Tab-separated table of C-alpha atoms and ligand atoms in Angstrom:
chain	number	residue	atom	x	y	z
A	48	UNK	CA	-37.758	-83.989	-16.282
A	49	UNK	CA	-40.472	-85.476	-18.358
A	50	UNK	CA	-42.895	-83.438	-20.390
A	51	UNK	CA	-46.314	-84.547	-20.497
A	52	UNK	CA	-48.770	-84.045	-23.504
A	53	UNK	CA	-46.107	-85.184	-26.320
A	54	UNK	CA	-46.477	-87.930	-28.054
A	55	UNK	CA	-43.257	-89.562	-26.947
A	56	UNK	CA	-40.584	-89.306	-25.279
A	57	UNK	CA	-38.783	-90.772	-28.038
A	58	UNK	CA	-39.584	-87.604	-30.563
A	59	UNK	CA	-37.147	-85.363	-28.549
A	60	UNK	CA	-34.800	-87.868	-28.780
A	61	UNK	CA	-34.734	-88.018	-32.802
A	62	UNK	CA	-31.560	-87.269	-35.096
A	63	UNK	CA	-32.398	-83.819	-36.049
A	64	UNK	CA	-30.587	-81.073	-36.099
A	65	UNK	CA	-29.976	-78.570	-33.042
A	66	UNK	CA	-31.699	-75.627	-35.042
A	67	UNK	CA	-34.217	-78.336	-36.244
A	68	UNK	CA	-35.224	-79.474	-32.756
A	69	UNK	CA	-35.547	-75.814	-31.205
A	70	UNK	CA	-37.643	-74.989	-34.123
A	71	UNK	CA	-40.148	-77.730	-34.545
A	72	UNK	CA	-39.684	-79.090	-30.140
A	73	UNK	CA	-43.350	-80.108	-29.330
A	74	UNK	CA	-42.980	-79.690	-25.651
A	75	UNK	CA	-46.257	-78.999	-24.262
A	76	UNK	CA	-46.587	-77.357	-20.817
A	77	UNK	CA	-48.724	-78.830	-18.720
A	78	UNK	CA	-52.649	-77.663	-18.833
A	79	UNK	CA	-54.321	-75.856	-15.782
A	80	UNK	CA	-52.061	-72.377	-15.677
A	81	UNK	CA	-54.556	-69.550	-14.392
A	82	UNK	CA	-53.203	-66.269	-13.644
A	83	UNK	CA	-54.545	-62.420	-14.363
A	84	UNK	CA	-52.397	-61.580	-16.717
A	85	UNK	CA	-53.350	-61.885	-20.523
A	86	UNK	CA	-50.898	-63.955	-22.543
A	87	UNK	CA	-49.135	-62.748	-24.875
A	88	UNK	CA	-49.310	-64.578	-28.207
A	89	UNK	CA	-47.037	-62.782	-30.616
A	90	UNK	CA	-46.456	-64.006	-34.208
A	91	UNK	CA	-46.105	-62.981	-38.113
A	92	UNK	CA	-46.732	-66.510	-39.228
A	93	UNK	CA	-50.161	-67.864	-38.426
A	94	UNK	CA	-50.033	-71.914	-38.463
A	95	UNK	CA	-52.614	-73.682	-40.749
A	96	UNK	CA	-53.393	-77.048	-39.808
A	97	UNK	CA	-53.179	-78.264	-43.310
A	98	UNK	CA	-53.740	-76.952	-46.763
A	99	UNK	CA	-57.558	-77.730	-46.546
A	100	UNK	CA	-57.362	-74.849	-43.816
A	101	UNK	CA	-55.692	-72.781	-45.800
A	102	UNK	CA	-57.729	-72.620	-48.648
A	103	UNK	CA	-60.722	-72.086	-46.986
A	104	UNK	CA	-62.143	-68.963	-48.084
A	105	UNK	CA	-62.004	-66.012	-45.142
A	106	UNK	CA	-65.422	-65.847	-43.340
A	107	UNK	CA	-66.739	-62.416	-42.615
A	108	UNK	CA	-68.814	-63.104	-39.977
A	109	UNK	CA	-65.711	-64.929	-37.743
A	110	UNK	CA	-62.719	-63.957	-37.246
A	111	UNK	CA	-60.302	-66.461	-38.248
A	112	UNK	CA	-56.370	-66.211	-37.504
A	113	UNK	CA	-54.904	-66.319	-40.643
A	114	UNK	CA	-51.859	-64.093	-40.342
A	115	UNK	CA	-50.305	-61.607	-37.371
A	116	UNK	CA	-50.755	-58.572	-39.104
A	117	UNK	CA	-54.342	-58.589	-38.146
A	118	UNK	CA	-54.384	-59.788	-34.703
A	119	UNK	CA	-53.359	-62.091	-32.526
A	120	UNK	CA	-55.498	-63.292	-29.290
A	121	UNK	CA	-53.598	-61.072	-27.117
A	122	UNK	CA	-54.278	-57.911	-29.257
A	123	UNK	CA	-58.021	-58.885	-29.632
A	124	UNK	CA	-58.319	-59.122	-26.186
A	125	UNK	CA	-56.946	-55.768	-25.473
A	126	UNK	CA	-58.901	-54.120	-28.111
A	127	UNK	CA	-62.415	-55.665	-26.683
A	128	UNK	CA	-60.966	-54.042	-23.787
A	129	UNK	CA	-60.680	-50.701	-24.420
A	130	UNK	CA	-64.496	-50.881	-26.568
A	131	UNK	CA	-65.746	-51.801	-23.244
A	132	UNK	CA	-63.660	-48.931	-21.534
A	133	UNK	CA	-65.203	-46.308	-24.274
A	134	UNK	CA	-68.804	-47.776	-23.998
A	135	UNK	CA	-68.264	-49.440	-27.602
A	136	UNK	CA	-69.513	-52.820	-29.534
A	137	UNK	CA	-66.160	-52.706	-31.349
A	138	UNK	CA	-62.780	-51.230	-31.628
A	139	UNK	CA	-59.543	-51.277	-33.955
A	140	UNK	CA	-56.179	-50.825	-32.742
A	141	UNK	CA	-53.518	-49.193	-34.536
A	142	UNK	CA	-50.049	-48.241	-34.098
A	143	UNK	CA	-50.099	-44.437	-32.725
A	144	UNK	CA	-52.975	-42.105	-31.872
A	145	UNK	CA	-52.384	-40.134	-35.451
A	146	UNK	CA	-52.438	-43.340	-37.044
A	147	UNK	CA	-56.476	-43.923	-35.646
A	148	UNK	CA	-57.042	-40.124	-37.051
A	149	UNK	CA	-55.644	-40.871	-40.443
A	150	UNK	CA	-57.380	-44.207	-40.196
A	151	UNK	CA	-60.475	-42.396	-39.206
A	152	UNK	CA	-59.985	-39.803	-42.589
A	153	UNK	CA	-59.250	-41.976	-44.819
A	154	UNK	CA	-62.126	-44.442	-43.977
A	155	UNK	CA	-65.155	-41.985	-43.830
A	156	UNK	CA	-63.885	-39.789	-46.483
A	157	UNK	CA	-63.466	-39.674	-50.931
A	158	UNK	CA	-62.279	-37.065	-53.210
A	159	UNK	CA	-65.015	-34.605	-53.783
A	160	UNK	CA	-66.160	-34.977	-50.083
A	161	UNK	CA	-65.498	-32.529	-46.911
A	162	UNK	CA	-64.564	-32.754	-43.228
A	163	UNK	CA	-65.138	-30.107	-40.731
A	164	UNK	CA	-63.156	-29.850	-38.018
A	165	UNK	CA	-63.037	-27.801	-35.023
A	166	UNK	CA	-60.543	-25.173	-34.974
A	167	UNK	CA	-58.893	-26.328	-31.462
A	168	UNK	CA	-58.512	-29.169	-33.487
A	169	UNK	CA	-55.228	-31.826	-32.088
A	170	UNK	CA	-52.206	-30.206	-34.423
A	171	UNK	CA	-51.417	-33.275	-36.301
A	172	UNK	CA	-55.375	-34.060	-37.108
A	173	UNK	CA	-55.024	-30.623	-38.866
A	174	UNK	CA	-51.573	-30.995	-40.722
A	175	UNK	CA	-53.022	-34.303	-42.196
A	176	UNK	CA	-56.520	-32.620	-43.276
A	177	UNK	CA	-54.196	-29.357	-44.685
A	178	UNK	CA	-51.871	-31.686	-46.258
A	179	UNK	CA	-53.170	-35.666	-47.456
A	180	UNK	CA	-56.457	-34.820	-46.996
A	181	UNK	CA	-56.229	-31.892	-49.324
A	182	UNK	CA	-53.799	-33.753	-51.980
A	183	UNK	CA	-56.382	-36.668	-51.742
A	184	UNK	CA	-59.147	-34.002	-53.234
A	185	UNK	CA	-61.033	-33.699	-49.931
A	186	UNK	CA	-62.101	-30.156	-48.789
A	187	UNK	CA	-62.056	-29.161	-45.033
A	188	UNK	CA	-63.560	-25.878	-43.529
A	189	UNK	CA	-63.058	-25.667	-39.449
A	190	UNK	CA	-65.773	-24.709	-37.059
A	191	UNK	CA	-65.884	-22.434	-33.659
A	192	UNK	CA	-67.263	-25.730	-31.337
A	193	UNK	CA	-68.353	-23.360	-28.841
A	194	UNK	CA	-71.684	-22.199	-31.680
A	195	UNK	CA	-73.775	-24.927	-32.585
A	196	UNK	CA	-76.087	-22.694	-34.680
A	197	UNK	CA	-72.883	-21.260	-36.852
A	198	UNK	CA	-71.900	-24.647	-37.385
A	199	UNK	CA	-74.935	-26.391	-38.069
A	200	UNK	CA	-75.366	-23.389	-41.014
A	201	UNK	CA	-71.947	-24.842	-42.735
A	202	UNK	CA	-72.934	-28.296	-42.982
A	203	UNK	CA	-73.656	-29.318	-47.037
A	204	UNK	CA	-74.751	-32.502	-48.898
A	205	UNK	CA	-70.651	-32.969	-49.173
A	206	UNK	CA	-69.854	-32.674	-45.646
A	207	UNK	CA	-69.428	-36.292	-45.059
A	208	UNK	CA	-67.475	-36.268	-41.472
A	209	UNK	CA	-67.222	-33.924	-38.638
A	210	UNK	CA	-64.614	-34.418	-36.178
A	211	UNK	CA	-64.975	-33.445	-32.592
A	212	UNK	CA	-62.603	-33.120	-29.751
A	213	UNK	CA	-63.955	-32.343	-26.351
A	214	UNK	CA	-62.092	-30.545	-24.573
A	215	UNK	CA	-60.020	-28.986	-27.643
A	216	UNK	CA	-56.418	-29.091	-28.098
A	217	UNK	CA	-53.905	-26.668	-25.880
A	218	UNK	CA	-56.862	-23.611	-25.375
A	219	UNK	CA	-59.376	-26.738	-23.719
A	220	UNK	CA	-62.685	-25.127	-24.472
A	221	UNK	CA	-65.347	-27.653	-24.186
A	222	UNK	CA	-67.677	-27.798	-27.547
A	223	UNK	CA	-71.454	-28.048	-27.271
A	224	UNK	CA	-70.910	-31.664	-27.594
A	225	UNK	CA	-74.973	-31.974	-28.026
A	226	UNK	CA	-75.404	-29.124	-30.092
A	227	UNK	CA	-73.001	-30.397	-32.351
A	228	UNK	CA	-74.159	-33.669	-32.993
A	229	UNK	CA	-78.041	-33.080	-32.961
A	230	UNK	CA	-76.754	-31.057	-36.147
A	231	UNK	CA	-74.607	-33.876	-37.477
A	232	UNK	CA	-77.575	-36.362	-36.910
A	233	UNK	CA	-80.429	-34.235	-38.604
A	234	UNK	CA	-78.360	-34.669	-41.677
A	235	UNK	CA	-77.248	-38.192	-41.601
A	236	UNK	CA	-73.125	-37.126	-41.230
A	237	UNK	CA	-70.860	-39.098	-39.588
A	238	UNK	CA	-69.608	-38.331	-36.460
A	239	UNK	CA	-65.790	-38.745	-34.914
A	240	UNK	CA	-64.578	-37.560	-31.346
A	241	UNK	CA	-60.974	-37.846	-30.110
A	242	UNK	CA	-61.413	-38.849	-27.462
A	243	UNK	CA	-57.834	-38.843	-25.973
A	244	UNK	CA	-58.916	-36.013	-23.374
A	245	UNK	CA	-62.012	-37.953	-21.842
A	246	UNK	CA	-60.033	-41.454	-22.282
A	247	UNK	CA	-63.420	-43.340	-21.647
A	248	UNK	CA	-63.346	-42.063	-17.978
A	249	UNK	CA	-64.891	-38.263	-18.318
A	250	UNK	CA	-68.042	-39.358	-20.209
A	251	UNK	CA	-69.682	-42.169	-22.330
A	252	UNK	CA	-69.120	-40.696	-26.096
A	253	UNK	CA	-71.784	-43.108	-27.090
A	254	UNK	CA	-74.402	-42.508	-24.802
A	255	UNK	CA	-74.035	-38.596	-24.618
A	256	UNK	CA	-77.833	-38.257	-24.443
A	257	UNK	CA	-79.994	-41.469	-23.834
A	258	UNK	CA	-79.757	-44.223	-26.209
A	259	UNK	CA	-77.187	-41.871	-28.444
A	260	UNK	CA	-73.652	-40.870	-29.270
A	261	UNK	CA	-70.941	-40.145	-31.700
A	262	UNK	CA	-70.723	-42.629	-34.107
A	263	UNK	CA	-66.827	-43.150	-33.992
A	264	UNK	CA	-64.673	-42.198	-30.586
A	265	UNK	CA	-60.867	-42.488	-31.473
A	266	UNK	CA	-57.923	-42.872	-28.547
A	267	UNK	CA	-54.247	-42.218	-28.079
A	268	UNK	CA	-53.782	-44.893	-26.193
A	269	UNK	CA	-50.284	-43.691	-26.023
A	270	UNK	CA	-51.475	-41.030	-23.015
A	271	UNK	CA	-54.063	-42.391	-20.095
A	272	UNK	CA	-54.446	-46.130	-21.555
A	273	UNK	CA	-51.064	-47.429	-21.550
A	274	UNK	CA	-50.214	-44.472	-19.020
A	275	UNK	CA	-46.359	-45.184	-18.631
A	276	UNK	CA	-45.043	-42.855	-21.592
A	277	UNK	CA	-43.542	-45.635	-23.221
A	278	UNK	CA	-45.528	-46.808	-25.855
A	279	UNK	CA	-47.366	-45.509	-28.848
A	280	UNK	CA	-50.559	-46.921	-29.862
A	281	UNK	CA	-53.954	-45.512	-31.102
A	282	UNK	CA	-57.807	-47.253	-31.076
A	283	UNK	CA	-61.012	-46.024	-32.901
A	284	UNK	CA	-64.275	-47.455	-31.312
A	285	UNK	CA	-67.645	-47.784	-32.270
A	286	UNK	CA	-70.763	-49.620	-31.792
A	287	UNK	CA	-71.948	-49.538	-35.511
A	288	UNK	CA	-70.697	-53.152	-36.870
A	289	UNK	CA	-70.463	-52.046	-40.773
A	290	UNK	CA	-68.317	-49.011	-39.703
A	291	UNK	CA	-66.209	-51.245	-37.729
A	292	UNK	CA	-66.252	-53.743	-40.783
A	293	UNK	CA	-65.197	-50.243	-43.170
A	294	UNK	CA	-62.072	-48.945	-40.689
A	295	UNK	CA	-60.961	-53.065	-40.790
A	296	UNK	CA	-60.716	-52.667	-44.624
A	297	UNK	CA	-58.821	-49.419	-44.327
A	298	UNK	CA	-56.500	-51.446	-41.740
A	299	UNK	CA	-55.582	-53.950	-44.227
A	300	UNK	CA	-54.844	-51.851	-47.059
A	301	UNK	CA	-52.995	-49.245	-45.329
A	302	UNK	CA	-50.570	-52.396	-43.626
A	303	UNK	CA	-51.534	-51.338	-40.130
A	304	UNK	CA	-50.971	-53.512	-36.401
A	305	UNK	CA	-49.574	-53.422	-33.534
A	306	UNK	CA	-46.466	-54.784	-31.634
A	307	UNK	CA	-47.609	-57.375	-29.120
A	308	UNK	CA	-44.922	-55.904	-26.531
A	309	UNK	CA	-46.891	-52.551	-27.097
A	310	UNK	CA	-49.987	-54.773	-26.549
A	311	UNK	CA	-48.917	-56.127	-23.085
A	312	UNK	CA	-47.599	-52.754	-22.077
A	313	UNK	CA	-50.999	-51.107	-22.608
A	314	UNK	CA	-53.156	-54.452	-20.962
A	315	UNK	CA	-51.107	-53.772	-17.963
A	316	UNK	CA	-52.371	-50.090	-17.291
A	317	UNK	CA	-55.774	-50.413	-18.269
A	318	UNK	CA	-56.389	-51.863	-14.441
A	319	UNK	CA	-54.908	-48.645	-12.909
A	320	UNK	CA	-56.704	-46.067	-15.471
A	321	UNK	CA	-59.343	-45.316	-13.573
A	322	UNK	CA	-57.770	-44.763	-10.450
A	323	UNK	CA	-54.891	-42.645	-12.514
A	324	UNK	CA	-56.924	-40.394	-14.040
A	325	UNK	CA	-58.920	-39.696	-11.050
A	326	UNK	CA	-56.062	-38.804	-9.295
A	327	UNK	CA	-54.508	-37.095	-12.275
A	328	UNK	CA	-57.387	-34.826	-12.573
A	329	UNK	CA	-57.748	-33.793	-8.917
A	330	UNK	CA	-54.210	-32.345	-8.693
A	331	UNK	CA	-54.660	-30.667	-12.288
A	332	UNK	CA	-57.967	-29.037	-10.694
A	333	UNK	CA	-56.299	-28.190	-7.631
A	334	UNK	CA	-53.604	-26.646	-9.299
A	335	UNK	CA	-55.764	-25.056	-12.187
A	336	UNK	CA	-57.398	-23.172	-9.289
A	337	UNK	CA	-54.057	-22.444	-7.503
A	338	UNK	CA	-52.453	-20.648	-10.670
A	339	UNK	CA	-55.794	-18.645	-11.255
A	340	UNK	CA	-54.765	-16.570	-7.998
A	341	UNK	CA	-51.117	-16.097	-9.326
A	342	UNK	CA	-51.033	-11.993	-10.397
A	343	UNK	CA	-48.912	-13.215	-13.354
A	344	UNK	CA	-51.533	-15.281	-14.533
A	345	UNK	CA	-54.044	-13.523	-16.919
A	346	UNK	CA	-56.622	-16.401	-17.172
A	347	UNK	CA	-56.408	-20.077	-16.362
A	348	UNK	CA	-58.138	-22.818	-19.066
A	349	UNK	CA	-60.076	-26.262	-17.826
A	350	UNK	CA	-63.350	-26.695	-18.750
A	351	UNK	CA	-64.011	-27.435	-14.833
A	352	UNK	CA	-63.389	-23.637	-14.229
A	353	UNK	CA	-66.815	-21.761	-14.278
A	354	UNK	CA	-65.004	-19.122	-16.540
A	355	UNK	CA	-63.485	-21.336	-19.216
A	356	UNK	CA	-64.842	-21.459	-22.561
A	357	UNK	CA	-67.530	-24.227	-22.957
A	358	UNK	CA	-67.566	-24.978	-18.866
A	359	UNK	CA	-71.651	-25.132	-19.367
A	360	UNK	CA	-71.389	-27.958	-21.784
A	361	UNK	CA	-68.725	-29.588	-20.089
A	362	UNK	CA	-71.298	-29.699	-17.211
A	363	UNK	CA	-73.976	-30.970	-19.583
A	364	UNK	CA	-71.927	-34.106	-20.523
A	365	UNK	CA	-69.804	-34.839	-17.775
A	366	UNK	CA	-70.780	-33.759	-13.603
A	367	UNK	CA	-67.127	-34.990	-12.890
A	368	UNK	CA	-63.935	-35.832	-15.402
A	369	UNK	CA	-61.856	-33.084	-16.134
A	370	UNK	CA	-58.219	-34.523	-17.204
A	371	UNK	CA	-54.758	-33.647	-16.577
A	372	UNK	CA	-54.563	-30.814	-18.516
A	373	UNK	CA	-55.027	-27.059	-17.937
A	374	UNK	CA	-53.416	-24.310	-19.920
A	375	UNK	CA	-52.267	-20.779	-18.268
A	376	UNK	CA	-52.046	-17.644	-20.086
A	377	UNK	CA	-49.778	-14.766	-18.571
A	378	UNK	CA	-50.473	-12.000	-19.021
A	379	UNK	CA	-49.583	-10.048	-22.036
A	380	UNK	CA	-46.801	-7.863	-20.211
A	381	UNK	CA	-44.582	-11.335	-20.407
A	382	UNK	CA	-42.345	-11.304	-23.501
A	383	UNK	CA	-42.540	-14.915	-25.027
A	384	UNK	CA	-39.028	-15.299	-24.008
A	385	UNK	CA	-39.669	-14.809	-20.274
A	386	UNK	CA	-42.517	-17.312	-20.708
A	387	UNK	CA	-39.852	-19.515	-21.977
A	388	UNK	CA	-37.871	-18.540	-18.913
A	389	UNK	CA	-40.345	-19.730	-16.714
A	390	UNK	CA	-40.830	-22.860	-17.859
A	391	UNK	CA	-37.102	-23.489	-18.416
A	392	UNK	CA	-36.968	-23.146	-14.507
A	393	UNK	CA	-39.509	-25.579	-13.152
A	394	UNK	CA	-37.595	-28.865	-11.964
A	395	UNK	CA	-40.630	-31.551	-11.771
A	396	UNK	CA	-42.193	-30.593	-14.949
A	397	UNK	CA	-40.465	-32.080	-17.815
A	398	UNK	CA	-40.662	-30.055	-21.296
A	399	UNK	CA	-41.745	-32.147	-24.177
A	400	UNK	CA	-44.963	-33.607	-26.048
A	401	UNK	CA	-47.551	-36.021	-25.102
A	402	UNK	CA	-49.329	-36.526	-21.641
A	403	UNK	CA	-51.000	-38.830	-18.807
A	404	UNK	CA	-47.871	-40.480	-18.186
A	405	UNK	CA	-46.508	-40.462	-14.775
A	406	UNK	CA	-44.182	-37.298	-14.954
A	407	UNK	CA	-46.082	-33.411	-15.287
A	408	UNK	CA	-44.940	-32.003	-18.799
A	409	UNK	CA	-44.841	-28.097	-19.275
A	410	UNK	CA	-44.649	-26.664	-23.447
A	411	UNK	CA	-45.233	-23.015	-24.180
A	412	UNK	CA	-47.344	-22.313	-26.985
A	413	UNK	CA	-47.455	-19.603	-29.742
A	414	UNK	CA	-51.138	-19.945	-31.303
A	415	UNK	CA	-50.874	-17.094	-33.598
A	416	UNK	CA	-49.796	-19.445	-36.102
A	417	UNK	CA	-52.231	-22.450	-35.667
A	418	UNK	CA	-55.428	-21.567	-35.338
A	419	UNK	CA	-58.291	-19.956	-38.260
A	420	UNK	CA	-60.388	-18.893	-35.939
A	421	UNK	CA	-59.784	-15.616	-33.581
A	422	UNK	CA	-58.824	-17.213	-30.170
A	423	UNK	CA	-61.008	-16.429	-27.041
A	424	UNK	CA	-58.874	-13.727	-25.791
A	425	UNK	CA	-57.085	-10.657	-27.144
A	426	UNK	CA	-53.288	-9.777	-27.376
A	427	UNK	CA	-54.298	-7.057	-24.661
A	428	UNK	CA	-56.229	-9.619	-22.616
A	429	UNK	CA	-53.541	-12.144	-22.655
A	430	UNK	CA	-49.704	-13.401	-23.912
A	431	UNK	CA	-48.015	-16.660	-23.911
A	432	UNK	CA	-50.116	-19.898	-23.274
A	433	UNK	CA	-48.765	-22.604	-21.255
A	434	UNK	CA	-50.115	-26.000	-21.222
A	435	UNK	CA	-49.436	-28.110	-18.000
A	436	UNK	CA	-50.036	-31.726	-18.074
A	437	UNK	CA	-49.910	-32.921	-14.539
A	438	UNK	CA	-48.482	-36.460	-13.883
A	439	UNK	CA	-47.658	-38.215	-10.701
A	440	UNK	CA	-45.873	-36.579	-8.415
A	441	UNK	CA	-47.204	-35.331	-5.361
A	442	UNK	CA	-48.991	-31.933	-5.520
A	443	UNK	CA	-47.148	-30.180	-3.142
A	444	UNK	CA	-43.962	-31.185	-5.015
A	445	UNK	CA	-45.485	-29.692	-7.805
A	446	UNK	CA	-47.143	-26.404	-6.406
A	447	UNK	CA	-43.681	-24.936	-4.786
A	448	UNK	CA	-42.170	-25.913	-8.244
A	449	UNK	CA	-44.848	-23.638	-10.227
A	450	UNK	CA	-44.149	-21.160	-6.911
A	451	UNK	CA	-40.745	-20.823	-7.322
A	452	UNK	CA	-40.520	-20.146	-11.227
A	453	UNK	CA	-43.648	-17.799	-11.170
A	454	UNK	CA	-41.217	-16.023	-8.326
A	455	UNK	CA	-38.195	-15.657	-10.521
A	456	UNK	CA	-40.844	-14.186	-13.469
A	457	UNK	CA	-41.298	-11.407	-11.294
B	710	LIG	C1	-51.425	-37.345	-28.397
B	710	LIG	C2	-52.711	-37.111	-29.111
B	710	LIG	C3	-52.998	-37.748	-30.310
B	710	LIG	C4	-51.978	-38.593	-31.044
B	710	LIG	O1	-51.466	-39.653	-30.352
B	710	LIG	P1	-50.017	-40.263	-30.720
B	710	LIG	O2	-50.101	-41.636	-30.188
B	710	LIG	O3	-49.021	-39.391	-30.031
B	710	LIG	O4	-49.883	-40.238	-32.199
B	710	LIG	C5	-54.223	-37.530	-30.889
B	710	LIG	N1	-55.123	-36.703	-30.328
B	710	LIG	C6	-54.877	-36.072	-29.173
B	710	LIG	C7	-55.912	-35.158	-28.597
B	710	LIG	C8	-53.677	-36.243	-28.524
B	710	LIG	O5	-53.422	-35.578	-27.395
């Protein structure tokens, strides 16, 4: 076989050594491959092409590859992706979805400052506010996101970010998205959604109202993006260039990146998203509705439900896009341990953490704990939550399994 676009021939056939030759072979394939696919260009070492090269000083304005760490073409390409996928200018990627919260902290915020947060608030955003945040000097107070006017009453000249989560962790009550933010904006704050829930599909976080948005939308990319459950990987979006340039910063001090297997993992289910999470969210409804009729059932939460908390804003930002998720409450004449029982007994719902990927996850959740807020119903009202995440499988699979371990509850 002869390779084409070498110098010569002759090179391969120099005295050097067989490590030598693998390392330094100048084969060239030959030019014209087209296919869908991105490649994958993975590497720690970025090749100068001489020492001129390398001492020239970084620009700011173009991105220049001068080491893997902070991107490679493959990882730039997937991150222009998913900005176009959340209705962004830019976007970082990072190695889990906690990761782009920390990120997200740790960029906007300095000792002396505050962060509110909402109380439904994704459990790890909270244990890092509670616990670096804190040690860092940085207050926190959380909010009800249901009551704008409350809220807008606890915002000070330190209140430097406001995180947002629509719909809220585990309880799903939709926060008056608008409310919220007209509040944040007549102040100057920043703004920062995780945006995990809506995953770019169940609204446009930058164009909530015309011509405006939050000013930062974060991802676990682990959950709808990369939609396979196996790979972490987290992305914060935005469309304001000098933010973008600030979470880079934070990025290169904190030693941040991302695997390039992750990468092509996460490039391959951004094509199917869409037509995922539609699907996804269709048997959640269905089923949402279905458990709301089950007499063991006290009250069923997805902000599509007209009863759920927040279902009127929900409608206000998005006419369609409701998720995967919905959580079930039983009613409070379950004992936590028959709860338990329950869930133990379903056969297509797996029990463990994270979502969107292509098997339905059941966890049971004791709130009492977790929240600083009262929660929207009352030990008389309502027991154990809970939270379905619905995957794959096909509904009536996963309707006779909920029927069968709501039978044995009794
Ligand atoms: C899963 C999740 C995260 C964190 O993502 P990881 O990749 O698991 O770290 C953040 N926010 C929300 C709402 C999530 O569901």
């Amino acid at each position: 076989m002869t390779a084409s676009g070498v110098d010569s021939e002759e090179h391969f056939l120099t005295k050097r050594g067989k490590s030598t030759e693998q390392v330094h072979h100048d084969y060239q394939p030959p030019a014209g491959w087209a296919a869908m696919p991105v490649p994958i260009a993975k590497a720690s070492t970025v090749l100068f092409p001489d020492t001129a090269a390398l001492h020239r000083p970084r620009s700011r304005e173009a991105m220049t590859y001068r080491y893997g760490l902070q991107g490679t073409p493959s990882s730039l390409t997937l991150a222009a992706r998913i900005a176009t996928l959340e209705g962004a200018t830019h976007a970082v990627l990072v190695p889990s979805g906690l990761a782009a919260v920390t990120l997200t902290s740790l960029t906007m915020l300095k000792p002396g400052d505050e962060v509110l947060l909402p109380d439904n608030v994704y459990g790890q955003n909270r244990h890092v506010t509670l616990g670096l945040l804190s040690r860092l000097g940085i207050q926190h107070r959380f909010y009800d996101p249901l009551d704008a006017t409350a809220f807008a009453a606890m915002l000070t000249d330190r209140t430097r970010l406001v995180w947002l989560e629509a719909a809220g962790s585990i309880t799903l009550e939709f926060p008056d998205l608008l409310g919220l933010l007209r509040a944040c904006r007549a102040r100057g704050i920043t703004t920062a959604l995780d945006n995990t829930w809506g995953a770019g599909m169940a609204f446009n976080a930058f164009e909530l109202a015309p011509g405006w948005g939050v000013d930062l939308s974060m991802q676990a990319l682990t959950k709808f993006a990369s939609g396979g459950a196996d790979v972490l990987m987290g992305a914060v979006c935005t469309r304001d260039a000098s933010l973008h340039r600030r979470l880079d910063e934070m990025i290169e001090y904190l030693g941040y990146g991302v695997g390039q297997n992750d990468v092509e993992a996460v490039l391959r289910g951004l094509p199917s998203l869409p037509l995922r999470y539609r699907a996804q969210e269709a048997v959640a409804l269905d089923l949402a509705r279905w458990m709301q009729q089950q007499p063991s059932v006290a009250r069923v939460l997805h902000p599509a439900l007209p009863d759920s908390p927040g279902h009127a804003y929900w409608q206000q930002v998005s006419a369609e896009g409701s998720s995967c998720l919905f959580s079930a409450v039983f009613q409070p004449r379950y004992s936590a341990a028959q709860v338990d029982a329950f869930v133990d007994a379903l056969t297509c719902f797996g029990i463990g953490y994270s979502w969107a990927g292509p098997m339905s996850l059941a966890v049971p959740y004791d709130l009492t704990h977790s929240r600083s807020l009262p929660l929207p119903w009352t030990p008389q009202e309502g027991g154990t939550l809970v939270r379905f995440a619905i995957g794959l499988e096909d509904v009536e699979d996963l309707r006779a399994d909920l029927a069968q371990a709501l039978a044995r509850l009794g």
